[in-house]
Amino acid sequence: MRLLSPVDFLFTTLETRTQPMHVGGLFLFELPENADKNFLSILTEQMLTAKIPPSFPFNQVLDHLIRWQTDEDFEVYQHFRHIALPQPARIRELLHYVSLEHSRLLNKSNPMWECHIIEGIEAVSKGRPARFALYFKIHHSLVDGIAAMRLVKKSLSESATETMNLPVWSLITRHRSRLDAMFPKDKSWRHIAKEQLATIQPVARELSKSITEYNNPNFINTLQAPRCILNQRITASRRLSTQSYELARFKNLATAFAVSTNDIVLAVCAGALRNYLLANDALPKKPLIAFVPISLRTDESASGNQVSFLLANLATHLSNPVERIKTISASMSNGKQRFGSMNQAQVINYSAIAYSWAGLNLLTSFYPKIQAFNLIISNVPGADKPLYWNGAKLQALYPASILLNGQAMNITLATYVDKIEFGITACDDVLPHSQSLLKLIAEELTHLEQAIDLA
Amino acid sequence: MRLLSPVDFLFTTLETRTQPMHVGGLFLFELPENADKNFLSILTEQMLTAKIPPSFPFNQVLDHLIRWQTDEDFEVYQHFRHIALPQPARIRELLHYVSLEHSRLLNKSNPMWECHIIEGIEAVSKGRPARFALYFKIHHSLVDGIAAMRLVKKSLSESATETMNLPVWSLITRHRSRLDAMFPKDKSWRHIAKEQLATIQPVARELSKSITEYNNPNFINTLQAPRCILNQRITASRRLSTQSYELARFKNLATAFAVSTNDIVLAVCAGALRNYLLANDALPKKPLIAFVPISLRTDESASGNQVSFLLANLATHLSNPVERIKTISASMSNGKQRFGSMNQAQVINYSAIAYSWAGLNLLTSFYPKIQAFNLIISNVPGADKPLYWNGAKLQALYPASILLNGQAMNITLATYVDKIEFGITACDDVLPHSQSLLKLIAEELTHLEQAIDLA
């Protein structure tokens, strides 16, 4: 039994019916070639009948909102679902299912996570095997989204022939040695959580400073985030839109424009957002400001990470894409100087960012007339090598994020082997057709490539 | 735009994360013989692309908890889902899906209903076509459960060859003439709701009287409902268990024991509950008390119904099933005298019962040491003739009910052609393995049949 840390408490109390505080990961697999036709029923049967109880933190249940207890009555029935999509099912139908699931609150009386296996997704191309997906949903008070994605990833194998016998939620016993490296050895969870909370303060201090300097004419306008349809009160509706793009295209653009790959990611998002807002007759005159968490990972351990964030000027007021790249890149360099890294905090992986973000949200509500940023664009750790689940190749992994009142869209991306995987989470009731951003991102990539040729 | 009626307000404010206030109907169909393999995709495509907006009340959305507005941005994406179950899927897998869905709050920002088409359920027997299901979930403030089931039923046909071109939620335009008969012609919805609320008072008065007579030794002990595991605080977990039983078996028993079919239904439930509680080492020494709504329907119109309810002594303290039947039947006759019918209230179908029930719940919370009843056992209107949906035969229809704190189980049943269809809704976290009641009901039927032979 552990008391809730202040951070856990924050995430459970911030939660409302329209603002669920869970994160999700969507993992898309291709069935092995010549797979047994019962491949998935064997896999799910294994998960449903496993005698090994869920590992920490998958066995932790809230007790009166003040402490965590180990759930002694774990009932897999309430956590696991295996469904198929009606034929022919495209990614579109998969995302419809996942979006509706992502909209819904987790059951607080059980350990707050759900695992969905979704089969029957059409092959990536003719002649290839069919695909299936794993959608994993977990409350932010149990583990942060990136750590959750990493936990699931750790349960996969780099070998196409290895088989696993444990459910995802019992995986820690499988890879204990690798997982141990993710958590600091000499600290209690409570101690870690305390440290995480402490990182809110520097962020808040920085922002406060920036806000008080708001009227200083020399101050760069990253805190003058305009009012925008992205910053509405949200409802419970979520729409997840996902797509994979060739990493090489981003890298080529970075080389051609002599900026970082991350600058190109932001520029592509900026161009797409500009066109999305134009199409909705809602482009602010001032440029959008993005909150961009930056990780400076040094080793596999989570505690050794250096974490910082930047507020990036997305230059959405400029119609010329090359001008936009320049402004974004300059803003990023600028921001790096101003905000610096927050490496004094020992954090679990990227958690500090999430907590800073919640802190920011609270902070900005103290200054309702000043908006710090319009949306979060976050790059989370992916994997360099192909991963497998009992021989089924992981094709793509997409993050699904949390939205907050005033933050109706979140763009999160991950690199996986040779792809950049985008997951756009939006409130479907207030931001119609957010899935159109995927096409606009593809178009923006092409525009930028054409701009190289012209340059 | 309409103001919320007091009753609508009650149902929206009583709702919490662990106490959702929606009702559901599960409709099980058999595909037509030699059906086109796209039968369901055609059906769902029709529903998704219908140009006709949802009818009243499916188009009504809450505005700040004080009024209903017509939803001008109806987005079918948020209301409709078409999934398949992985093969081979039994009713068990269907119920797993529906139970998890029934556990979840509806999105309050949209008209509060959802429609799920679930395909891929195995045939009822070898050589028969596969089955599919419609699970319809709607908030009690929009329409009561029985009316919802009736609305869906009205969208079906008694003809195996008729095709329909409208989604379920646009059905009113289809059968206007028949639906008109369901609602009183000369009254506004607000007026009706007021009348419904008024029915709470007589119920409360009766109960108050009974409670004040609690120490009167001549008073029959129907208000001495014992503390029981059925009367715990609930969590958000729901488990729906359903089964169809031969109506003829109940009727034969009624004849043999010279009691009503409803008495036999209660006796069978009582025997099953007794054995369920025994298995859980939780049988109270005193008999369980059931709240039994009784409808005296006189015509097809809802407003003409006479509605009453009884508190039935289930005699679960007796081990002899024949003794139990006698006690139950005597208690029902007794109750009929004491409570009488509440025919002074003009109500929409069974709504008054539901509202009385909410009133009862409120009332009993004023007398925390006295428990009026242990569970609701409700018989809702079914259909006498087989119904079809574009030629697909409706095999069974099961109601899924609301649970409240202190009421962790609900047994609702409906008659359909030659079957009695049971839907048992229970909180899975506090009442483990509630599905075992189905087997216990079957066993009890057999016990009673054996008792006839012995008599």
Short mmCIF file of N, CA, C and O in Angstrom, two decimals, chain B residues 339-447:
data_model
loop_
_atom_site.label_atom_id
_atom_site.label_comp_id
_atom_site.label_asym_id
_atom_site.label_seq_id
_atom_site.Cartn_x
_atom_site.Cartn_y
_atom_site.Cartn_z
N PHE B 339 -50.79 -2.10 -1.62
CA PHE B 339 -50.30 -0.98 -2.41
C PHE B 339 -51.28 -0.48 -3.45
O PHE B 339 -51.31 0.69 -3.79
N GLY B 340 -52.07 -1.40 -3.94
CA GLY B 340 -53.05 -0.99 -4.93
C GLY B 340 -52.40 -0.52 -6.21
O GLY B 340 -51.18 -0.49 -6.33
N SER B 341 -53.19 -0.15 -7.17
CA SER B 341 -52.60 0.32 -8.42
C SER B 341 -52.54 1.84 -8.40
O SER B 341 -53.27 2.50 -7.68
N MET B 342 -51.58 2.36 -9.15
CA MET B 342 -51.38 3.80 -9.17
C MET B 342 -51.98 4.39 -10.43
O MET B 342 -51.36 5.17 -11.12
N ASN B 343 -53.17 3.99 -10.77
CA ASN B 343 -53.74 4.35 -12.06
C ASN B 343 -54.17 5.79 -12.20
O ASN B 343 -54.62 6.21 -13.24
N GLN B 344 -54.00 6.56 -11.14
CA GLN B 344 -54.36 7.97 -11.26
C GLN B 344 -53.33 8.72 -12.11
O GLN B 344 -53.59 9.81 -12.59
N ALA B 345 -52.19 8.20 -12.26
CA ALA B 345 -51.15 8.93 -13.00
C ALA B 345 -51.14 8.56 -14.47
O ALA B 345 -51.13 7.39 -14.83
N GLN B 346 -51.14 9.59 -15.30
CA GLN B 346 -50.97 9.37 -16.73
C GLN B 346 -49.46 9.27 -16.99
O GLN B 346 -48.72 10.18 -16.68
N VAL B 347 -49.02 8.18 -17.54
CA VAL B 347 -47.57 8.01 -17.71
C VAL B 347 -47.24 7.50 -19.10
O VAL B 347 -48.07 6.90 -19.76
N ILE B 348 -46.04 7.76 -19.51
CA ILE B 348 -45.57 7.15 -20.74
C ILE B 348 -45.15 5.75 -20.40
O ILE B 348 -44.16 5.53 -19.70
N ASN B 349 -45.91 4.82 -20.89
CA ASN B 349 -45.56 3.42 -20.72
C ASN B 349 -45.16 3.13 -19.29
O ASN B 349 -45.85 3.47 -18.35
N TYR B 350 -44.00 2.56 -19.06
CA TYR B 350 -43.60 2.16 -17.73
C TYR B 350 -42.80 3.23 -16.99
O TYR B 350 -42.26 2.97 -15.93
N SER B 351 -42.70 4.41 -17.57
CA SER B 351 -41.81 5.41 -16.99
C SER B 351 -42.03 5.60 -15.50
O SER B 351 -41.08 5.72 -14.74
N ALA B 352 -43.27 5.64 -15.12
CA ALA B 352 -43.59 5.93 -13.73
C ALA B 352 -42.86 4.98 -12.79
O ALA B 352 -42.43 5.36 -11.71
N ILE B 353 -42.74 3.76 -13.23
CA ILE B 353 -42.07 2.78 -12.38
C ILE B 353 -40.63 3.19 -12.15
O ILE B 353 -40.12 3.20 -11.04
N ALA B 354 -40.00 3.56 -13.25
CA ALA B 354 -38.60 3.95 -13.13
C ALA B 354 -38.48 5.16 -12.22
O ALA B 354 -37.59 5.24 -11.38
N TYR B 355 -39.38 6.11 -12.41
CA TYR B 355 -39.30 7.32 -11.60
C TYR B 355 -39.63 7.02 -10.15
O TYR B 355 -39.02 7.56 -9.24
N SER B 356 -40.58 6.15 -9.94
CA SER B 356 -40.91 5.76 -8.58
C SER B 356 -39.70 5.12 -7.94
O SER B 356 -39.37 5.35 -6.79
N TRP B 357 -39.04 4.33 -8.76
CA TRP B 357 -37.88 3.61 -8.29
C TRP B 357 -36.80 4.61 -7.85
O TRP B 357 -36.23 4.50 -6.75
N ALA B 358 -36.57 5.63 -8.67
CA ALA B 358 -35.61 6.66 -8.28
C ALA B 358 -36.08 7.35 -7.01
O ALA B 358 -35.30 7.64 -6.10
N GLY B 359 -37.39 7.59 -6.95
CA GLY B 359 -37.95 8.20 -5.75
C GLY B 359 -37.74 7.33 -4.54
O GLY B 359 -37.35 7.80 -3.47
N LEU B 360 -37.97 6.05 -4.72
CA LEU B 360 -37.75 5.08 -3.64
C LEU B 360 -36.32 5.13 -3.16
O LEU B 360 -36.04 5.09 -1.97
N ASN B 361 -35.43 5.17 -4.15
CA ASN B 361 -34.02 5.18 -3.82
C ASN B 361 -33.68 6.40 -2.97
O ASN B 361 -32.97 6.31 -1.98
N LEU B 362 -34.23 7.54 -3.39
CA LEU B 362 -34.01 8.75 -2.61
C LEU B 362 -34.62 8.60 -1.22
O LEU B 362 -34.01 8.95 -0.22
N LEU B 363 -35.84 8.08 -1.22
CA LEU B 363 -36.55 7.95 0.04
C LEU B 363 -35.81 7.04 1.01
O LEU B 363 -35.63 7.36 2.18
N THR B 364 -35.39 5.88 0.50
CA THR B 364 -34.75 4.92 1.41
C THR B 364 -33.47 5.51 1.99
O THR B 364 -33.06 5.13 3.07
N SER B 365 -32.87 6.43 1.27
CA SER B 365 -31.65 7.03 1.82
C SER B 365 -31.97 7.92 3.03
O SER B 365 -31.10 8.26 3.80
N PHE B 366 -33.26 8.28 3.19
CA PHE B 366 -33.65 9.03 4.38
C PHE B 366 -33.80 8.10 5.60
O PHE B 366 -33.84 8.53 6.72
N TYR B 367 -33.97 6.84 5.31
CA TYR B 367 -34.15 5.84 6.36
C TYR B 367 -33.05 4.80 6.21
O TYR B 367 -33.32 3.65 5.88
N PRO B 368 -31.79 5.19 6.43
CA PRO B 368 -30.70 4.31 6.05
C PRO B 368 -30.71 2.96 6.75
O PRO B 368 -30.17 2.00 6.25
N LYS B 369 -31.37 2.87 7.90
CA LYS B 369 -31.35 1.58 8.61
C LYS B 369 -32.43 0.63 8.12
O LYS B 369 -32.43 -0.53 8.43
N ILE B 370 -33.38 1.16 7.39
CA ILE B 370 -34.44 0.31 6.88
C ILE B 370 -34.31 0.19 5.38
O ILE B 370 -34.19 1.20 4.67
N GLN B 371 -34.30 -1.02 4.91
CA GLN B 371 -34.13 -1.22 3.50
C GLN B 371 -35.45 -1.70 2.93
O GLN B 371 -36.03 -2.68 3.40
N ALA B 372 -35.94 -1.01 1.93
CA ALA B 372 -37.27 -1.34 1.42
C ALA B 372 -37.27 -2.65 0.65
O ALA B 372 -38.19 -3.44 0.73
N PHE B 373 -36.21 -2.86 -0.13
CA PHE B 373 -36.19 -4.07 -0.96
C PHE B 373 -34.75 -4.40 -1.33
O PHE B 373 -33.86 -3.57 -1.19
N ASN B 374 -34.53 -5.63 -1.82
CA ASN B 374 -33.18 -6.07 -2.12
C ASN B 374 -32.82 -5.96 -3.60
O ASN B 374 -31.66 -5.75 -3.94
N LEU B 375 -33.81 -6.16 -4.45
CA LEU B 375 -33.53 -6.00 -5.88
C LEU B 375 -34.83 -5.78 -6.64
O LEU B 375 -35.92 -6.05 -6.10
N ILE B 376 -34.70 -5.28 -7.84
CA ILE B 376 -35.85 -5.09 -8.71
C ILE B 376 -35.94 -6.29 -9.65
O ILE B 376 -34.93 -6.70 -10.23
N ILE B 377 -37.12 -6.86 -9.74
CA ILE B 377 -37.35 -7.90 -10.75
C ILE B 377 -38.49 -7.38 -11.62
O ILE B 377 -39.61 -7.20 -11.16
N SER B 378 -38.16 -7.09 -12.86
CA SER B 378 -39.09 -6.35 -13.70
C SER B 378 -39.43 -7.12 -14.97
O SER B 378 -38.55 -7.72 -15.60
N ASN B 379 -40.68 -7.10 -15.33
CA ASN B 379 -41.15 -7.78 -16.53
C ASN B 379 -41.55 -6.70 -17.52
O ASN B 379 -42.47 -5.94 -17.27
N VAL B 380 -40.83 -6.58 -18.64
CA VAL B 380 -41.12 -5.49 -19.57
C VAL B 380 -41.83 -6.02 -20.80
O VAL B 380 -41.78 -7.21 -21.10
N PRO B 381 -42.54 -5.15 -21.52
CA PRO B 381 -43.33 -5.66 -22.65
C PRO B 381 -42.44 -6.23 -23.73
O PRO B 381 -41.42 -5.65 -24.08
N GLY B 382 -42.81 -7.37 -24.23
CA GLY B 382 -42.07 -7.99 -25.33
C GLY B 382 -42.89 -7.93 -26.60
O GLY B 382 -43.55 -6.94 -26.87
N ALA B 383 -42.84 -8.99 -27.37
CA ALA B 383 -43.63 -9.04 -28.60
C ALA B 383 -44.19 -10.45 -28.76
O ALA B 383 -43.54 -11.42 -28.38
N ASP B 384 -45.40 -10.52 -29.32
CA ASP B 384 -46.03 -11.82 -29.47
C ASP B 384 -45.65 -12.49 -30.77
O ASP B 384 -45.66 -13.70 -30.89
N LYS B 385 -45.37 -11.62 -31.77
CA LYS B 385 -45.10 -12.19 -33.10
C LYS B 385 -43.63 -12.01 -33.45
O LYS B 385 -43.00 -11.03 -33.03
N PRO B 386 -43.06 -12.89 -34.26
CA PRO B 386 -41.65 -12.76 -34.66
C PRO B 386 -41.46 -11.44 -35.41
O PRO B 386 -42.32 -11.02 -36.19
N LEU B 387 -40.32 -10.80 -35.16
CA LEU B 387 -40.01 -9.54 -35.83
C LEU B 387 -38.79 -9.74 -36.74
O LEU B 387 -37.96 -10.63 -36.50
N TYR B 388 -38.69 -8.88 -37.75
CA TYR B 388 -37.62 -9.01 -38.75
C TYR B 388 -36.98 -7.66 -39.02
O TYR B 388 -37.64 -6.61 -38.95
N TRP B 389 -35.72 -7.71 -39.39
CA TRP B 389 -35.00 -6.49 -39.80
C TRP B 389 -34.42 -6.80 -41.17
O TRP B 389 -33.45 -7.54 -41.28
N ASN B 390 -35.05 -6.23 -42.18
CA ASN B 390 -34.66 -6.51 -43.56
C ASN B 390 -34.59 -8.02 -43.82
O ASN B 390 -33.67 -8.51 -44.49
N GLY B 391 -35.51 -8.74 -43.25
CA GLY B 391 -35.54 -10.18 -43.46
C GLY B 391 -34.76 -10.99 -42.44
O GLY B 391 -34.90 -12.21 -42.39
N ALA B 392 -33.94 -10.32 -41.64
CA ALA B 392 -33.21 -11.05 -40.59
C ALA B 392 -34.14 -11.21 -39.40
O ALA B 392 -34.69 -10.23 -38.89
N LYS B 393 -34.30 -12.45 -38.95
CA LYS B 393 -35.27 -12.72 -37.90
C LYS B 393 -34.71 -12.35 -36.53
O LYS B 393 -33.58 -12.73 -36.19
N LEU B 394 -35.50 -11.61 -35.75
CA LEU B 394 -35.12 -11.32 -34.37
C LEU B 394 -35.31 -12.59 -33.57
O LEU B 394 -36.40 -13.12 -33.44
N GLN B 395 -34.18 -13.10 -33.05
CA GLN B 395 -34.23 -14.34 -32.28
C GLN B 395 -34.58 -14.09 -30.83
O GLN B 395 -35.25 -14.89 -30.19
N ALA B 396 -34.06 -13.00 -30.30
CA ALA B 396 -34.24 -12.72 -28.88
C ALA B 396 -33.98 -11.26 -28.62
O ALA B 396 -33.26 -10.60 -29.39
N LEU B 397 -34.57 -10.73 -27.56
CA LEU B 397 -34.28 -9.35 -27.16
C LEU B 397 -34.12 -9.33 -25.65
O LEU B 397 -34.93 -9.88 -24.92
N TYR B 398 -33.01 -8.74 -25.19
CA TYR B 398 -32.70 -8.75 -23.77
C TYR B 398 -32.53 -7.33 -23.25
O TYR B 398 -31.79 -6.55 -23.84
N PRO B 399 -33.18 -7.00 -22.14
CA PRO B 399 -32.99 -5.66 -21.57
C PRO B 399 -31.75 -5.61 -20.67
O PRO B 399 -31.44 -6.57 -19.97
N ALA B 400 -31.05 -4.48 -20.71
CA ALA B 400 -29.92 -4.23 -19.81
C ALA B 400 -30.27 -2.99 -19.00
O ALA B 400 -30.64 -1.97 -19.56
N SER B 401 -30.18 -3.11 -17.69
CA SER B 401 -30.77 -2.08 -16.83
C SER B 401 -29.75 -1.20 -16.13
O SER B 401 -28.56 -1.35 -16.28
N ILE B 402 -30.31 -0.28 -15.36
CA ILE B 402 -29.52 0.64 -14.54
C ILE B 402 -29.32 0.02 -13.16
O ILE B 402 -30.24 -0.58 -12.61
N LEU B 403 -28.14 0.19 -12.61
CA LEU B 403 -27.91 -0.17 -11.20
C LEU B 403 -27.70 1.12 -10.42
O LEU B 403 -27.29 2.14 -10.97
N LEU B 404 -28.02 1.07 -9.14
CA LEU B 404 -27.81 2.23 -8.27
C LEU B 404 -27.02 1.78 -7.05
O LEU B 404 -26.96 0.59 -6.75
N ASN B 405 -26.41 2.72 -6.39
CA ASN B 405 -25.75 2.37 -5.14
C ASN B 405 -26.76 1.71 -4.22
O ASN B 405 -27.86 2.21 -4.02
N GLY B 406 -26.39 0.54 -3.71
CA GLY B 406 -27.30 -0.21 -2.86
C GLY B 406 -28.18 -1.17 -3.64
O GLY B 406 -28.89 -1.97 -3.06
N GLN B 407 -28.13 -1.08 -4.96
CA GLN B 407 -28.90 -1.99 -5.82
C GLN B 407 -27.93 -2.52 -6.89
O GLN B 407 -27.88 -2.00 -8.00
N ALA B 408 -27.18 -3.57 -6.53
CA ALA B 408 -26.10 -4.04 -7.38
C ALA B 408 -26.54 -5.10 -8.39
O ALA B 408 -25.72 -5.60 -9.16
N MET B 409 -27.82 -5.46 -8.33
CA MET B 409 -28.32 -6.43 -9.32
C MET B 409 -29.73 -6.05 -9.74
O MET B 409 -30.51 -5.55 -8.93
N ASN B 410 -30.02 -6.29 -11.01
CA ASN B 410 -31.35 -6.06 -11.54
C ASN B 410 -31.69 -7.22 -12.46
O ASN B 410 -30.86 -7.62 -13.28
N ILE B 411 -32.87 -7.77 -12.27
CA ILE B 411 -33.32 -8.84 -13.17
C ILE B 411 -34.49 -8.29 -13.98
O ILE B 411 -35.50 -7.89 -13.41
N THR B 412 -34.32 -8.22 -15.28
CA THR B 412 -35.41 -7.75 -16.13
C THR B 412 -35.69 -8.84 -17.16
O THR B 412 -34.76 -9.47 -17.67
N LEU B 413 -36.94 -9.04 -17.44
CA LEU B 413 -37.28 -10.08 -18.41
C LEU B 413 -38.36 -9.60 -19.35
O LEU B 413 -39.12 -8.67 -19.02
N ALA B 414 -38.40 -10.21 -20.50
CA ALA B 414 -39.41 -9.86 -21.51
C ALA B 414 -39.88 -11.14 -22.16
O ALA B 414 -39.14 -12.11 -22.27
N THR B 415 -41.14 -11.13 -22.59
CA THR B 415 -41.66 -12.28 -23.31
C THR B 415 -41.55 -12.00 -24.80
O THR B 415 -41.91 -10.92 -25.25
N TYR B 416 -41.00 -12.95 -25.54
CA TYR B 416 -40.91 -12.78 -26.99
C TYR B 416 -41.38 -14.08 -27.64
O TYR B 416 -40.72 -15.11 -27.51
N VAL B 417 -42.52 -14.01 -28.31
CA VAL B 417 -43.17 -15.16 -28.94
C VAL B 417 -43.33 -16.28 -27.89
O VAL B 417 -44.12 -16.12 -26.98
N ASP B 418 -42.49 -17.32 -27.96
CA ASP B 418 -42.69 -18.45 -27.05
C ASP B 418 -41.58 -18.56 -26.01
O ASP B 418 -41.36 -19.62 -25.44
N LYS B 419 -40.88 -17.45 -25.78
CA LYS B 419 -39.76 -17.49 -24.84
C LYS B 419 -39.91 -16.42 -23.75
O LYS B 419 -40.55 -15.39 -23.96
N ILE B 420 -39.29 -16.70 -22.59
CA ILE B 420 -39.07 -15.62 -21.62
C ILE B 420 -37.59 -15.31 -21.67
O ILE B 420 -36.74 -16.19 -21.54
N GLU B 421 -37.28 -14.04 -21.93
CA GLU B 421 -35.90 -13.60 -22.13
C GLU B 421 -35.42 -12.89 -20.88
O GLU B 421 -35.96 -11.85 -20.53
N PHE B 422 -34.40 -13.42 -20.24
CA PHE B 422 -33.87 -12.82 -19.03
C PHE B 422 -32.64 -11.97 -19.34
O PHE B 422 -31.75 -12.40 -20.06
N GLY B 423 -32.60 -10.79 -18.76
CA GLY B 423 -31.38 -9.97 -18.79
C GLY B 423 -31.02 -9.62 -17.34
O GLY B 423 -31.79 -8.91 -16.68
N ILE B 424 -29.91 -10.13 -16.88
CA ILE B 424 -29.48 -9.85 -15.50
C ILE B 424 -28.32 -8.87 -15.55
O ILE B 424 -27.28 -9.16 -16.15
N THR B 425 -28.52 -7.70 -15.00
CA THR B 425 -27.46 -6.70 -14.96
C THR B 425 -26.91 -6.69 -13.54
O THR B 425 -27.68 -6.56 -12.59
N ALA B 426 -25.60 -6.83 -13.41
CA ALA B 426 -25.01 -6.85 -12.07
C ALA B 426 -23.69 -6.10 -12.09
O ALA B 426 -23.05 -5.95 -13.13
N CYS B 427 -23.32 -5.62 -10.93
CA CYS B 427 -22.01 -4.98 -10.80
C CYS B 427 -20.99 -6.08 -10.58
O CYS B 427 -20.99 -6.75 -9.55
N ASP B 428 -20.13 -6.25 -11.58
CA ASP B 428 -19.21 -7.39 -11.59
C ASP B 428 -18.18 -7.32 -10.47
O ASP B 428 -17.70 -8.35 -10.01
N ASP B 429 -17.86 -6.13 -10.01
CA ASP B 429 -16.83 -6.02 -8.97
C ASP B 429 -17.35 -6.46 -7.61
O ASP B 429 -16.59 -6.98 -6.79
N VAL B 430 -18.64 -6.24 -7.34
CA VAL B 430 -19.14 -6.58 -6.01
C VAL B 430 -19.98 -7.86 -6.00
O VAL B 430 -20.16 -8.47 -4.96
N LEU B 431 -20.46 -8.30 -7.17
CA LEU B 431 -21.22 -9.56 -7.25
C LEU B 431 -20.53 -10.49 -8.24
O LEU B 431 -20.86 -10.50 -9.43
N PRO B 432 -19.60 -11.29 -7.77
CA PRO B 432 -18.82 -12.11 -8.69
C PRO B 432 -19.67 -13.20 -9.35
O PRO B 432 -20.60 -13.72 -8.74
N HIS B 433 -19.35 -13.51 -10.59
CA HIS B 433 -19.96 -14.62 -11.32
C HIS B 433 -21.48 -14.56 -11.33
O HIS B 433 -22.16 -15.56 -11.15
N SER B 434 -22.02 -13.37 -11.53
CA SER B 434 -23.47 -13.25 -11.55
C SER B 434 -24.08 -14.06 -12.70
O SER B 434 -25.25 -14.41 -12.66
N GLN B 435 -23.24 -14.37 -13.72
CA GLN B 435 -23.75 -15.16 -14.83
C GLN B 435 -24.19 -16.56 -14.39
O GLN B 435 -24.96 -17.23 -15.07
N SER B 436 -23.70 -17.00 -13.23
CA SER B 436 -24.09 -18.33 -12.76
C SER B 436 -25.58 -18.40 -12.44
O SER B 436 -26.16 -19.48 -12.38
N LEU B 437 -26.22 -17.24 -12.26
CA LEU B 437 -27.66 -17.22 -12.01
C LEU B 437 -28.44 -17.86 -13.16
O LEU B 437 -29.52 -18.42 -12.94
N LEU B 438 -27.92 -17.74 -14.38
CA LEU B 438 -28.64 -18.29 -15.53
C LEU B 438 -28.79 -19.80 -15.39
O LEU B 438 -29.87 -20.36 -15.63
N LYS B 439 -27.71 -20.44 -15.00
CA LYS B 439 -27.74 -21.89 -14.82
C LYS B 439 -28.65 -22.23 -13.63
O LYS B 439 -29.42 -23.19 -13.68
N LEU B 440 -28.55 -21.42 -12.60
CA LEU B 440 -29.37 -21.66 -11.40
C LEU B 440 -30.87 -21.48 -11.71
O LEU B 440 -31.71 -22.19 -11.15
N ILE B 441 -31.18 -20.56 -12.60
CA ILE B 441 -32.58 -20.39 -13.03
C ILE B 441 -33.05 -21.65 -13.76
O ILE B 441 -34.14 -22.18 -13.49
N ALA B 442 -32.21 -22.16 -14.66
CA ALA B 442 -32.56 -23.38 -15.39
C ALA B 442 -32.75 -24.54 -14.41
O ALA B 442 -33.71 -25.32 -14.52
N GLU B 443 -31.85 -24.64 -13.44
CA GLU B 443 -31.96 -25.73 -12.46
C GLU B 443 -33.24 -25.60 -11.64
O GLU B 443 -33.90 -26.60 -11.35
N GLU B 444 -33.56 -24.36 -11.29
CA GLU B 444 -34.76 -24.15 -10.48
C GLU B 444 -36.02 -24.55 -11.25
O GLU B 444 -36.94 -25.13 -10.67
N LEU B 445 -36.02 -24.23 -12.55
CA LEU B 445 -37.15 -24.66 -13.38
C LEU B 445 -37.30 -26.18 -13.30
O LEU B 445 -38.42 -26.70 -13.11
N THR B 446 -36.20 -26.87 -13.43
CA THR B 446 -36.23 -28.33 -13.37
C THR B 446 -36.69 -28.81 -12.00
O THR B 446 -37.51 -29.73 -11.90
N HIS B 447 -36.17 -28.20 -10.93
CA HIS B 447 -36.60 -28.58 -9.58
C HIS B 447 -38.11 -28.46 -9.42
O HIS B 447 -38.75 -29.34 -8.87
#
